[in-house]
């Protein structure tokens, strides 16, 4: 087991709209930056994707602290997911869980590690959260224009 800090963020220009995700992984003095984007998505999907991609990058089980500015991610994985699984991926009001595909991926990946989920207030100068946000925005910026957008 290793000691690892993971900082994640998602961003969206419009909701839905073009979105990006970013993750900063740090252990000791070693860092790894990850980012990507999707043309038509939501902010919540990008927040979840950031954590999923960070966990997919791990080569072995770890003990990690995951920092997110998304209460949706932090509360979803720490609290709500237990009821959703018990209810067949339905909410307490019997509606299908939004983003169930991503929640199921995250649940499977999280089960391979010892994770502590930490919420941080976004856009308040937290250096690593600001870096994750910049990576998420980089994911949006690097989306290639679609054929319809070319002159």
Tab-separated table of C-alpha atoms in Angstrom:
chain	number	residue	atom	x	y	z
A	1	UNK	CA	0.000	0.000	0.000
A	2	UNK	CA	1.229	3.487	-0.798
A	3	UNK	CA	0.261	6.908	0.482
A	4	UNK	CA	-1.220	9.036	-2.264
A	5	UNK	CA	-3.101	12.318	-2.614
A	6	UNK	CA	-5.454	12.692	-5.581
A	7	UNK	CA	-7.018	16.042	-6.502
A	8	UNK	CA	-9.826	15.973	-9.058
A	9	UNK	CA	-12.123	18.414	-10.801
A	10	UNK	CA	-14.588	18.582	-13.642
A	11	UNK	CA	-15.652	21.553	-15.752
A	12	UNK	CA	-18.330	22.227	-18.325
A	13	UNK	CA	-18.973	25.120	-20.718
A	14	UNK	CA	-22.735	24.946	-20.619
A	15	UNK	CA	-24.443	22.167	-18.718
A	16	UNK	CA	-24.781	20.112	-20.840
A	17	UNK	CA	-22.032	21.192	-23.190
A	18	UNK	CA	-18.345	20.633	-23.844
A	19	UNK	CA	-16.694	19.368	-20.669
A	20	UNK	CA	-13.324	18.490	-19.247
A	21	UNK	CA	-11.875	16.608	-16.330
A	22	UNK	CA	-8.558	16.884	-14.555
A	23	UNK	CA	-6.647	14.992	-11.896
A	24	UNK	CA	-3.413	15.579	-10.038
A	25	UNK	CA	-1.856	12.526	-8.361
A	26	UNK	CA	0.900	13.130	-5.818
A	27	UNK	CA	2.996	10.796	-3.713
A	28	UNK	CA	6.011	12.296	-2.005
A	29	UNK	CA	7.770	14.457	-4.597
A	30	UNK	CA	6.305	12.595	-7.587
A	31	UNK	CA	3.327	14.045	-9.453
A	32	UNK	CA	1.243	12.969	-12.423
A	33	UNK	CA	-1.283	15.160	-14.256
A	34	UNK	CA	-4.203	13.689	-16.193
A	35	UNK	CA	-6.863	15.462	-18.236
A	36	UNK	CA	-9.361	14.944	-21.015
A	37	UNK	CA	-12.606	16.195	-22.410
A	38	UNK	CA	-15.916	15.265	-23.986
A	39	UNK	CA	-17.904	17.216	-26.525
A	40	UNK	CA	-21.371	16.833	-25.026
A	41	UNK	CA	-21.551	16.114	-21.312
A	42	UNK	CA	-22.477	17.521	-17.907
A	43	UNK	CA	-20.449	18.902	-15.041
A	44	UNK	CA	-21.393	15.988	-12.782
A	45	UNK	CA	-20.256	13.459	-15.390
A	46	UNK	CA	-16.911	15.259	-15.655
A	47	UNK	CA	-16.492	15.330	-11.850
A	48	UNK	CA	-17.039	11.563	-11.759
A	49	UNK	CA	-14.833	10.934	-14.797
A	50	UNK	CA	-11.935	12.781	-13.163
A	51	UNK	CA	-11.944	10.380	-10.213
A	52	UNK	CA	-12.463	7.326	-12.419
A	53	UNK	CA	-9.529	8.225	-14.698
A	54	UNK	CA	-7.293	8.888	-11.684
A	55	UNK	CA	-8.126	5.490	-10.176
A	56	UNK	CA	-7.687	3.768	-13.547
A	57	UNK	CA	-4.146	5.182	-13.706
A	58	UNK	CA	-3.127	3.324	-10.544
A	59	UNK	CA	-1.097	0.171	-11.110
A	60	UNK	CA	-1.707	-1.451	-7.709
A	61	UNK	CA	-3.927	-1.067	-4.650
A	62	UNK	CA	-3.210	2.109	-2.704
A	63	UNK	CA	-4.232	4.003	0.356
A	64	UNK	CA	-5.245	7.450	-0.911
A	65	UNK	CA	-6.953	10.677	-0.021
A	66	UNK	CA	-9.190	11.943	-2.816
A	67	UNK	CA	-9.892	15.667	-2.750
A	68	UNK	CA	-12.889	16.920	-4.707
A	69	UNK	CA	-14.840	20.169	-4.748
A	70	UNK	CA	-17.938	18.184	-5.746
A	71	UNK	CA	-20.329	17.331	-2.915
A	72	UNK	CA	-22.110	15.191	-5.533
A	73	UNK	CA	-19.022	12.957	-5.808
A	74	UNK	CA	-18.011	13.060	-2.137
A	75	UNK	CA	-21.484	12.389	-0.718
A	76	UNK	CA	-22.468	10.069	-3.550
A	77	UNK	CA	-19.572	7.653	-3.010
A	78	UNK	CA	-19.509	7.986	0.792
A	79	UNK	CA	-23.229	7.965	1.581
A	80	UNK	CA	-25.782	7.670	-1.215
A	81	UNK	CA	-24.268	4.768	-3.163
A	82	UNK	CA	-25.157	2.218	-0.469
A	83	UNK	CA	-28.890	2.926	-0.862
A	84	UNK	CA	-28.654	3.061	-4.654
A	85	UNK	CA	-27.062	-0.387	-4.765
A	86	UNK	CA	-29.586	-1.769	-2.297
A	87	UNK	CA	-32.428	-0.311	-4.419
A	88	UNK	CA	-31.134	-1.661	-7.749
A	89	UNK	CA	-29.622	1.711	-8.811
A	90	UNK	CA	-32.790	3.598	-8.000
A	91	UNK	CA	-33.109	6.643	-5.772
A	92	UNK	CA	-35.262	6.757	-2.650
A	93	UNK	CA	-38.036	8.140	-4.880
A	94	UNK	CA	-37.627	5.085	-7.189
A	95	UNK	CA	-36.187	7.148	-10.070
A	96	UNK	CA	-33.166	5.756	-11.915
A	97	UNK	CA	-29.874	7.055	-10.513
A	98	UNK	CA	-28.397	9.672	-12.837
A	99	UNK	CA	-24.972	8.714	-14.194
A	100	UNK	CA	-25.394	5.149	-12.920
A	101	UNK	CA	-22.866	3.926	-15.509
A	102	UNK	CA	-20.159	6.126	-14.004
A	103	UNK	CA	-21.178	5.437	-10.402
A	104	UNK	CA	-20.896	1.694	-11.089
A	105	UNK	CA	-17.405	2.141	-12.598
A	106	UNK	CA	-16.341	4.283	-9.657
A	107	UNK	CA	-17.732	1.789	-7.152
A	108	UNK	CA	-15.771	-1.059	-8.745
A	109	UNK	CA	-12.526	0.932	-8.878
A	110	UNK	CA	-12.894	2.351	-5.364
A	111	UNK	CA	-13.330	-1.169	-3.988
A	112	UNK	CA	-9.744	-1.978	-5.000
A	113	UNK	CA	-8.254	0.709	-2.750
A	114	UNK	CA	-8.466	2.233	0.721
A	115	UNK	CA	-9.847	5.685	-0.020
A	116	UNK	CA	-10.657	8.689	2.097
A	117	UNK	CA	-13.006	11.166	0.376
A	118	UNK	CA	-12.362	14.808	1.250
A	119	UNK	CA	-14.474	17.733	0.092
A	120	UNK	CA	-12.725	21.061	-0.476
A	121	UNK	CA	-14.420	24.328	-1.341
A	122	UNK	CA	-13.759	25.075	-5.003
A	123	UNK	CA	-12.354	28.306	-6.415
A	124	UNK	CA	-11.013	29.534	-3.082
A	125	UNK	CA	-7.310	29.415	-3.816
A	126	UNK	CA	-6.654	25.797	-2.746
A	127	UNK	CA	-3.502	25.261	-4.884
A	128	UNK	CA	-4.078	21.638	-5.867
A	129	UNK	CA	-7.788	22.152	-6.496
A	130	UNK	CA	-6.914	25.110	-8.720
A	131	UNK	CA	-4.467	22.880	-10.635
A	132	UNK	CA	-7.112	20.184	-11.084
A	133	UNK	CA	-9.520	22.882	-12.318
A	134	UNK	CA	-6.902	24.145	-14.803
A	135	UNK	CA	-6.402	20.580	-16.058
A	136	UNK	CA	-10.173	20.141	-16.494
A	137	UNK	CA	-10.318	23.364	-18.497
A	138	UNK	CA	-7.336	22.180	-20.544
A	139	UNK	CA	-9.396	19.099	-21.397
A	140	UNK	CA	-12.092	21.371	-22.829
A	141	UNK	CA	-9.625	23.577	-24.692
A	142	UNK	CA	-7.957	20.600	-26.343
A	143	UNK	CA	-11.197	19.242	-27.819
A	144	UNK	CA	-10.790	19.357	-31.570
A	145	UNK	CA	-13.488	21.301	-33.413
A	146	UNK	CA	-16.155	19.094	-34.903
A	147	UNK	CA	-16.687	19.105	-38.662
A	148	UNK	CA	-19.766	21.285	-38.217
A	149	UNK	CA	-17.675	23.969	-36.469
A	150	UNK	CA	-14.986	24.266	-39.144
A	151	UNK	CA	-15.291	27.244	-41.514
